[in-house]
Coordinates of C-alpha atoms and ligand atoms in Angstrom, one line a residue:
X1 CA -140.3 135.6 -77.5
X2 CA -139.3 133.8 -81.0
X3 CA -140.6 132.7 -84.0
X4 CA -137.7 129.9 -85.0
X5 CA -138.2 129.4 -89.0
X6 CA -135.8 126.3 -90.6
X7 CA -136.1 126.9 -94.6
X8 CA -134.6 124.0 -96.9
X9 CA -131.8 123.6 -94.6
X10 CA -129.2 121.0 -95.6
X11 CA -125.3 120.4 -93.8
X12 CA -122.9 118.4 -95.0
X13 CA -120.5 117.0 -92.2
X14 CA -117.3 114.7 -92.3
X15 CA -114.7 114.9 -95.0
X16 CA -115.3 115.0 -98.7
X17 CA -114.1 111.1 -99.2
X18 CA -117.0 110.3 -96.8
X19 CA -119.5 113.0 -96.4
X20 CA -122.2 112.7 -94.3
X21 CA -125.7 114.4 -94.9
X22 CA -126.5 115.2 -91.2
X23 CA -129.3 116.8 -92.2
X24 CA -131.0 117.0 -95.7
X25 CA -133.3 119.4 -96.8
X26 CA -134.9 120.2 -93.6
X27 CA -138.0 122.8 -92.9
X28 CA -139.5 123.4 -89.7
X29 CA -140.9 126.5 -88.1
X30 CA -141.4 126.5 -84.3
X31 CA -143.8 129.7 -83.5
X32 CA -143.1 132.3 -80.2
X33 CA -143.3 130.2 -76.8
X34 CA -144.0 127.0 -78.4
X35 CA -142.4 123.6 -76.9
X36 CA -141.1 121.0 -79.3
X37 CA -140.0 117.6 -78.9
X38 CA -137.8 116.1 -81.7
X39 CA -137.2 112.6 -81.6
X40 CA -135.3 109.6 -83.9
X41 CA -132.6 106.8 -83.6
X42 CA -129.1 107.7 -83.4
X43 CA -127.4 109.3 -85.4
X44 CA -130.5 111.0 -87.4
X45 CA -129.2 114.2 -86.9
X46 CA -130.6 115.6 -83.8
X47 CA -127.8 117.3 -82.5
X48 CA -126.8 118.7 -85.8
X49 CA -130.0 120.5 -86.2
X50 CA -129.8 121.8 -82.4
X51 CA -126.3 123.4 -83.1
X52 CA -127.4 124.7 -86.7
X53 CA -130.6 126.4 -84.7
X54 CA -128.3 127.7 -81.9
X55 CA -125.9 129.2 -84.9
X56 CA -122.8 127.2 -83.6
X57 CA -122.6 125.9 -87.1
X58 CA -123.6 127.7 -90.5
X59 CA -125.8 125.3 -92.9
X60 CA -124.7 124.5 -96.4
X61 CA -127.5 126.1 -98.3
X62 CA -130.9 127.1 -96.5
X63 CA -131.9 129.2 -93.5
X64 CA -132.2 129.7 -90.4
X65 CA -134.4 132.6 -89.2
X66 CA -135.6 134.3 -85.8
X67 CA -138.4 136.4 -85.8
X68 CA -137.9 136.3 -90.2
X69 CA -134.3 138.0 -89.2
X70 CA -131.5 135.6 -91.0
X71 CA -129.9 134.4 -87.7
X72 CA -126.3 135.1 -89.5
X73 CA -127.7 138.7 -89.9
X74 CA -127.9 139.2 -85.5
X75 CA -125.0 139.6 -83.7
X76 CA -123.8 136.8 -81.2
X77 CA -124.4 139.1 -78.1
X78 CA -128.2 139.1 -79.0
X79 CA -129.5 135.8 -80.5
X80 CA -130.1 135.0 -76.6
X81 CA -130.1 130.6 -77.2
X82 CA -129.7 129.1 -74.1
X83 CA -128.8 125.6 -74.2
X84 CA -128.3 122.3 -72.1
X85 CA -126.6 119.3 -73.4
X86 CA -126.9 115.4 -72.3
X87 CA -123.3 116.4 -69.9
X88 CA -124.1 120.0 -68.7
X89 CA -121.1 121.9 -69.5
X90 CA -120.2 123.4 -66.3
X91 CA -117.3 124.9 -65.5
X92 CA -115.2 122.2 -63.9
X93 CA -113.7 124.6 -61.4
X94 CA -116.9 127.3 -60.7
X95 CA -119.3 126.4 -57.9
X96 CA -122.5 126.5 -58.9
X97 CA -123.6 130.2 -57.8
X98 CA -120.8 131.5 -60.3
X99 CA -122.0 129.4 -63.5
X100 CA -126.0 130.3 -62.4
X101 CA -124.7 134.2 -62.0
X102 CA -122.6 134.3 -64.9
X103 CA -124.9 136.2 -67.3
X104 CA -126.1 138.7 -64.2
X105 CA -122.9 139.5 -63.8
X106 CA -122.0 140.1 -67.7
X107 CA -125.1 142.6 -67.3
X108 CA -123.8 144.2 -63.7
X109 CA -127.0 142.8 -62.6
X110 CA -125.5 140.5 -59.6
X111 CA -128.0 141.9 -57.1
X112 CA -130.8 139.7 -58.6
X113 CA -129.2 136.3 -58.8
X114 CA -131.2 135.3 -55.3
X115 CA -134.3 136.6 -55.7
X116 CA -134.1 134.6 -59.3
X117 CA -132.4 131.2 -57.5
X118 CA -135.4 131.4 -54.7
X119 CA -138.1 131.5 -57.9
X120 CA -136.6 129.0 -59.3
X121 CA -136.2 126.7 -56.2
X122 CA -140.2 127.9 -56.0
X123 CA -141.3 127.0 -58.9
X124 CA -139.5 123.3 -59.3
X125 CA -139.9 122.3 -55.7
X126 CA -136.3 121.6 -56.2
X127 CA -133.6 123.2 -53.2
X128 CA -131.3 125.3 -55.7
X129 CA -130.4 127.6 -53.0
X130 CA -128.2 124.5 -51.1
X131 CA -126.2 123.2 -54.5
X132 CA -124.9 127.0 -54.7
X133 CA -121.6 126.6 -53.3
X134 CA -120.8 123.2 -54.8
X135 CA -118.5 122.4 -57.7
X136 CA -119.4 120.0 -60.5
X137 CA -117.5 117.4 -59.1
X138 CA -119.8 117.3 -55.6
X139 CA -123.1 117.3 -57.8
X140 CA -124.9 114.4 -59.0
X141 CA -125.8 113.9 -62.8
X142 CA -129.2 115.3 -61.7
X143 CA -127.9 118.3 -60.0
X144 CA -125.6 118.8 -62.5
X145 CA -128.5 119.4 -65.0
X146 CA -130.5 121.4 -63.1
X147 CA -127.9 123.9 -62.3
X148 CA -127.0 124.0 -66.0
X149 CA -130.9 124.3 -66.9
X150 CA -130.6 127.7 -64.4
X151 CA -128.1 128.8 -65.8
X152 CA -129.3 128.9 -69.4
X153 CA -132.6 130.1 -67.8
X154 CA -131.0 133.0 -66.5
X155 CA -129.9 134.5 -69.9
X156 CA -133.5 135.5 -70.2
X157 CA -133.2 133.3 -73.5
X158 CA -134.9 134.0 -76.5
X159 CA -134.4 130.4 -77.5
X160 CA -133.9 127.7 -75.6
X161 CA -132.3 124.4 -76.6
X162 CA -132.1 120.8 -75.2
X163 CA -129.8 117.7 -76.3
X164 CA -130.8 115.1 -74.3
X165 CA -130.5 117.0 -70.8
X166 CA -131.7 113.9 -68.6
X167 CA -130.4 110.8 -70.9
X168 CA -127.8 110.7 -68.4
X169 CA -130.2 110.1 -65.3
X170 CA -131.8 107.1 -64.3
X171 CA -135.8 106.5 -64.7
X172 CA -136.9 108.4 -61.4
X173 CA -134.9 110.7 -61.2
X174 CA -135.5 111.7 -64.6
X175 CA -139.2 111.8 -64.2
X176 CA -138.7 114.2 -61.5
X177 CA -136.6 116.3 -63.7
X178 CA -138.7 116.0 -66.2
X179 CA -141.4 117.5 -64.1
X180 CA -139.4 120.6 -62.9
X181 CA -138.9 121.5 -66.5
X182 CA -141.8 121.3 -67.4
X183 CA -143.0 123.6 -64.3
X184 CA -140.5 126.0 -65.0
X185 CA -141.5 126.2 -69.2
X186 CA -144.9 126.9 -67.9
X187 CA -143.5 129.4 -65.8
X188 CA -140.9 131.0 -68.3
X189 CA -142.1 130.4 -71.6
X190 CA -139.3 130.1 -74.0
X191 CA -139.4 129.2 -77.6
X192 CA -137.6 125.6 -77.0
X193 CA -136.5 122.3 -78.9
X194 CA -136.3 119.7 -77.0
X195 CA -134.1 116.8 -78.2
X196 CA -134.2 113.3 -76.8
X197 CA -134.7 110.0 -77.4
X198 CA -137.7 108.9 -74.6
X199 CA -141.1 109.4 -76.2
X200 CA -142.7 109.4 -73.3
X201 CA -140.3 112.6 -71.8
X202 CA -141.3 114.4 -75.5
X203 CA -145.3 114.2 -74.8
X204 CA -144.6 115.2 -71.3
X205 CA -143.5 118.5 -72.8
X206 CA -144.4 119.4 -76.0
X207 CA -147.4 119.7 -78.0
X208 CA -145.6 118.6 -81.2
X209 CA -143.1 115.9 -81.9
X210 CA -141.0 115.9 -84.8
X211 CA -139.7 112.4 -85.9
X212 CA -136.6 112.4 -87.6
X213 CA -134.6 110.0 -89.6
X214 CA -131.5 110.8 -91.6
X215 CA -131.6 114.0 -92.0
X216 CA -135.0 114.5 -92.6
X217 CA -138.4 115.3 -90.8
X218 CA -140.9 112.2 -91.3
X219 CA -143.4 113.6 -89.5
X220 CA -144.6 116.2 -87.4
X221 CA -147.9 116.3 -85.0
X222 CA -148.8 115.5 -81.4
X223 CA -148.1 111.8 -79.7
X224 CA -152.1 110.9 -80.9
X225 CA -151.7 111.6 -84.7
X226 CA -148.3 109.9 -84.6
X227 CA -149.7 106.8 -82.7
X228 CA -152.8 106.6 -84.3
X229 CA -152.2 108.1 -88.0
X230 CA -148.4 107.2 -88.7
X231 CA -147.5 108.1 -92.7
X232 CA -145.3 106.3 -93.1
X233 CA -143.8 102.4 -91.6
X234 CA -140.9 103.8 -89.7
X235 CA -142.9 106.6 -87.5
X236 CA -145.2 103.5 -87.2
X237 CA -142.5 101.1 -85.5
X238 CA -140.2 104.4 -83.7
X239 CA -143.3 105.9 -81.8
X240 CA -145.1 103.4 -79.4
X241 CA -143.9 101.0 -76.4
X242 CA -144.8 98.3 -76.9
X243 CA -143.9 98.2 -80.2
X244 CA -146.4 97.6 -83.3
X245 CA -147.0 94.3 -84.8
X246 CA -145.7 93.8 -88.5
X247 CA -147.1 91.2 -91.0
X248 CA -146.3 90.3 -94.3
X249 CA -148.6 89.8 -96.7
X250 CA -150.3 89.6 -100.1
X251 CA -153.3 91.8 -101.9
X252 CA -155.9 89.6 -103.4
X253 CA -159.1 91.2 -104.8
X254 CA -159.7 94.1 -102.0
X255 CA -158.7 91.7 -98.7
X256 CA -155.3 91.3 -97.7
X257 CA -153.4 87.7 -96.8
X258 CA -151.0 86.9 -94.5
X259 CA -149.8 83.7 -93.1
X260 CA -151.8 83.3 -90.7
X261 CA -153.8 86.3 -90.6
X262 CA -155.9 86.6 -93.5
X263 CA -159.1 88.3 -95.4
X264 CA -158.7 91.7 -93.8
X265 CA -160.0 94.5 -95.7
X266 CA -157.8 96.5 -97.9
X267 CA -158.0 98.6 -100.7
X268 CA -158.9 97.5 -104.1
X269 CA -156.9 99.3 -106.6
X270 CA -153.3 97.2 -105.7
X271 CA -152.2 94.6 -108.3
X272 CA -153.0 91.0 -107.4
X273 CA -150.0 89.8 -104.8
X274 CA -148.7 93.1 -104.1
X275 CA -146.8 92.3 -101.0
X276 CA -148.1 94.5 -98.4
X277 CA -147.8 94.7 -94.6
X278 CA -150.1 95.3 -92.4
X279 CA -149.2 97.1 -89.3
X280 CA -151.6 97.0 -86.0
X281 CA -150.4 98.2 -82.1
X282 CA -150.3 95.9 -79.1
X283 CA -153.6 97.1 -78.0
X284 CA -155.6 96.1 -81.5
X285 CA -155.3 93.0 -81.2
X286 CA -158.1 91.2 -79.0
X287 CA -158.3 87.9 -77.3
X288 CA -161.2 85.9 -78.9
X289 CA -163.0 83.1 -78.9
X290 CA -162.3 79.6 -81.2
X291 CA -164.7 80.5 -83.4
X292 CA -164.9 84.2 -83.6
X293 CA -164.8 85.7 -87.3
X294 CA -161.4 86.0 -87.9
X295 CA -159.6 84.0 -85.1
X296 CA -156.2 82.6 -85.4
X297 CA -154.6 80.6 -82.6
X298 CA -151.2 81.4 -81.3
X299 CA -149.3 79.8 -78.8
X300 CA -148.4 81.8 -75.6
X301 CA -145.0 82.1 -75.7
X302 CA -144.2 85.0 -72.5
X303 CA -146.0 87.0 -69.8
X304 CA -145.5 90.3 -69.0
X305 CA -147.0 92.1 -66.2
X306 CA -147.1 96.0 -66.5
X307 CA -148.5 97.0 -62.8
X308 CA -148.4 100.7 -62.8
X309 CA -149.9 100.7 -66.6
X310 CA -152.1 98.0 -65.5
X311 CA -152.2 95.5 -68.1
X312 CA -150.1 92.3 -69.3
X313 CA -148.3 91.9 -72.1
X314 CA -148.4 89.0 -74.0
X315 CA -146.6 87.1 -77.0
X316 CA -148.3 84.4 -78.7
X317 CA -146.5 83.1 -81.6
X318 CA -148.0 80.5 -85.2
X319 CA -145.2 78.8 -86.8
X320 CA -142.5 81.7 -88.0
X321 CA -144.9 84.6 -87.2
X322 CA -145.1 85.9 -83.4
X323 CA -147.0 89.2 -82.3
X324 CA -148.1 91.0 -79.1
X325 CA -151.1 91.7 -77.4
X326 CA -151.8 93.6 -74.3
X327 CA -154.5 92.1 -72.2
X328 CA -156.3 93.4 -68.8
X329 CA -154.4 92.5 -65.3
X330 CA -157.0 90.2 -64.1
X331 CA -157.2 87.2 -67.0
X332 CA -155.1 84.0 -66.3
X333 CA -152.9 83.4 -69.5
X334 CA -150.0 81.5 -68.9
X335 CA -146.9 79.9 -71.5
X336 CA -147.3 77.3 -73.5
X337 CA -151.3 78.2 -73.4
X338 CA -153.4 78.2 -77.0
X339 CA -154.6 82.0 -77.6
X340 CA -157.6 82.8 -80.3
X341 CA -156.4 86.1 -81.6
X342 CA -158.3 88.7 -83.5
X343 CA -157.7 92.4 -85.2
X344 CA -159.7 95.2 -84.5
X345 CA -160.2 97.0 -88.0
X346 CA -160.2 100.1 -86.4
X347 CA -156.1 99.4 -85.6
X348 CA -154.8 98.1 -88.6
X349 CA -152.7 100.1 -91.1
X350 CA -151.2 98.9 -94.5
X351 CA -147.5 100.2 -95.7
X352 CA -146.0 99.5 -99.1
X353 CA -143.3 97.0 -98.6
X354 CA -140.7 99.0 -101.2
X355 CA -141.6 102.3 -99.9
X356 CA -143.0 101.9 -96.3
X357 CA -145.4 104.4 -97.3
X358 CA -148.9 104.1 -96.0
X359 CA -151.2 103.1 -98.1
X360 CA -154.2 102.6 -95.8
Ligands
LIG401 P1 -127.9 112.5 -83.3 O1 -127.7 113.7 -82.4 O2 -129.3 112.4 -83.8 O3 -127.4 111.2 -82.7 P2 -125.9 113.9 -84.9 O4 -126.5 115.1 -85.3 O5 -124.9 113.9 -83.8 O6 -127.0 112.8 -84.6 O7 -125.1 113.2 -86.2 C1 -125.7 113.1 -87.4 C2 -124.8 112.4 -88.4 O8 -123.7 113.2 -88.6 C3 -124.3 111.1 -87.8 O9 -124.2 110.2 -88.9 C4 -123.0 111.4 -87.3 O10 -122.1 110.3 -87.3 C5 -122.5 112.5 -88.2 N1 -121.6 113.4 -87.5 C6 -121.9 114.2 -86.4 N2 -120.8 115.0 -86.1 C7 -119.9 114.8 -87.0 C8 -118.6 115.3 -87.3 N3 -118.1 116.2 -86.5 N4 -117.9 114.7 -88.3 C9 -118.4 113.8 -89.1 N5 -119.6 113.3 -89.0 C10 -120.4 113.7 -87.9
LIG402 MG1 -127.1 113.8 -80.4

């Protein structure tokens, strides 16, 4: 297995009247068998950084390194990346067996492509054996990505990469999927990055999350340290569904003041009206009574029900400001109702308005 090391890597795409830095000063190092799960909006790079891992493009300055050997320094034959994209490239024309046999057969190894499809099927719970003698055009989107995940699994890869593999599928299907890979990661470990844009699918299979944003790394660490210790206001809002509440507000003498919100604890060292906002998830936010410390009323403005994650969502909105809260299943709140509101301190978090640093 691989030790993937990223050094200061930067790479410049587009043309020089309108460059684009795809990714910008980027450092990462992913150690022998380990999962990651990158994630960020559109456009942040993602891809970029998959291909400049998998050597199909060279960075401007920086490096790249496997096992501490400069990736340009091994020869293609040996850096061993196997790699699924959002459309698995199959061959149009190849039935299945021949794009899952292709390596064996580079290698004169043919006679073990069975006894590796029946592991596979094994392992999954997934019938690989009957898509064998199919083209791409008699496999659905699913089938199509789980003969292309065999296929890069036979390589024996070193490295194996993902862009999106099951963005294509819809939600069950993808769950399943989801499950098989992770079966089969458990069952092959590979050094892997796994690219996508479902937070959910990235804590279902990796450890460690990276959140990117133009370029750049914001923040690295598993789902709880992202959820519950965010550095900075955009992992805050990316990582969570439902999304985080956002309130603007003012420091005055240690408390902070919003609208309707007001006298929560903060820090004491800010300027008088520094604007600040405070930050607190779906679940901080409690239902309360009239007059409960703290209380603000709020207007019931939609009910959610989540059955499977068993618990409502609900919007309550004061004059400009709206937020959500998620309540148990079992209490009656309906539109149009008047909601007393509290935060639990424990939730809150405080970002610099100019920066979107955290600053408590
Ligand atoms: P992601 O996979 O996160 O959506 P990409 O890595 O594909 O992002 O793209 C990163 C940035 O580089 C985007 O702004 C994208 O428009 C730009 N980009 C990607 N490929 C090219 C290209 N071949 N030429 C010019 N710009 C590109
Ligand atoms: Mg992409």
């Amino acid at each position: 297995m691989t030790t993937i090391t990223v050094a200061h890597v930067s790479k410049r795409l587009g043309t020089n009247a309108q460059p684009v830095q795809a990714i910008d000063n980027l450092s990462l190092k992913i150690t022998s068998g380990e999962v990651i799960a990158v994630v960020g909006p559109s456009g942040c790079g993602k891809s970029t950084l998959l291909r400049l891992i998998a050597g199909l493009a060279e960075p401007d300055s920086g490096h790249i390194l496997y096992d501490n050997v400069p990736l340009s320094d091994i020869p293609l034959t040996e850096r061993g990346v196997g790699m699924v994209f959002q459309e698995g490239a199959l061959v149009p024309h190849w039935e299945a067996e021949k794009s899952v046999s292709f390596f064996y057969r580079l290698r004169h190894r043919e006679q073990e492509v069975p006894s590796r499809v029946s592991e596979i099927s094994k392992i999954t719970g997934f019938g690989l054996e009957k898509l064998l003698s199919r083209r791409p055009g008699h496999l659905s989107g699913g089938e199509k990505q789980r003969v292309s995940i065999a296929r890069a699994l036979t390589r024996d890869p070193r490295v194996f990469l993902f862009d999106e593999p099951f963005s294509n599928l819809d939600a069950k299907l993808r769950g399943a999927a989801r499950i098989e890979l992770k079966r089969l990661l458990d069952a092959f470990p590979v050094t892997s990055v796994y690219v996508t844009h479902d937070q959910i699918e990235a804590v279902a299979l990796a450890k460690r999350v990276a959140v990117m944003r133009a370029g750049k790394i914001e923040q690295m660490g598993n789902y709880q340290t992202l959820y519950h210790n965010p550095t900075n206001l955009f992992v805050a809002t990316f990582i969570g569904t439902p999304p985080i509440n956002l309130f603007e507000g003012r420091a005055r003498e240690g408390q902070w003041h919003g609208a309707h919100f007001s006298g929560l604890p903060l820090r004491s060292d800010l300027a008088q009206d520094t604007k600040v906002i405070l930050g607190i998830r779906p679940e901080f936010v409690k239902l309360t009574s009239e007059n409960a410390d703290g209380a603000t009323a709020g207007i019931v403005s939609a009910v959610t029900p989540f059955y499977a994650e068993r618990f409502q969502l609900i919007e309550a909105a004061a004059g400009k400001e709206s937020w959500l809260l998620s309540a148990a299943p079992d209490i009656r709140i309906s539109k149009g109702e008047t909601v007393w509101c509290s935060f639990d301190r424990e939730g809150i978090f405080y970002f610099d308005v100019k920066t979107g640093q955290r600053i408590g």
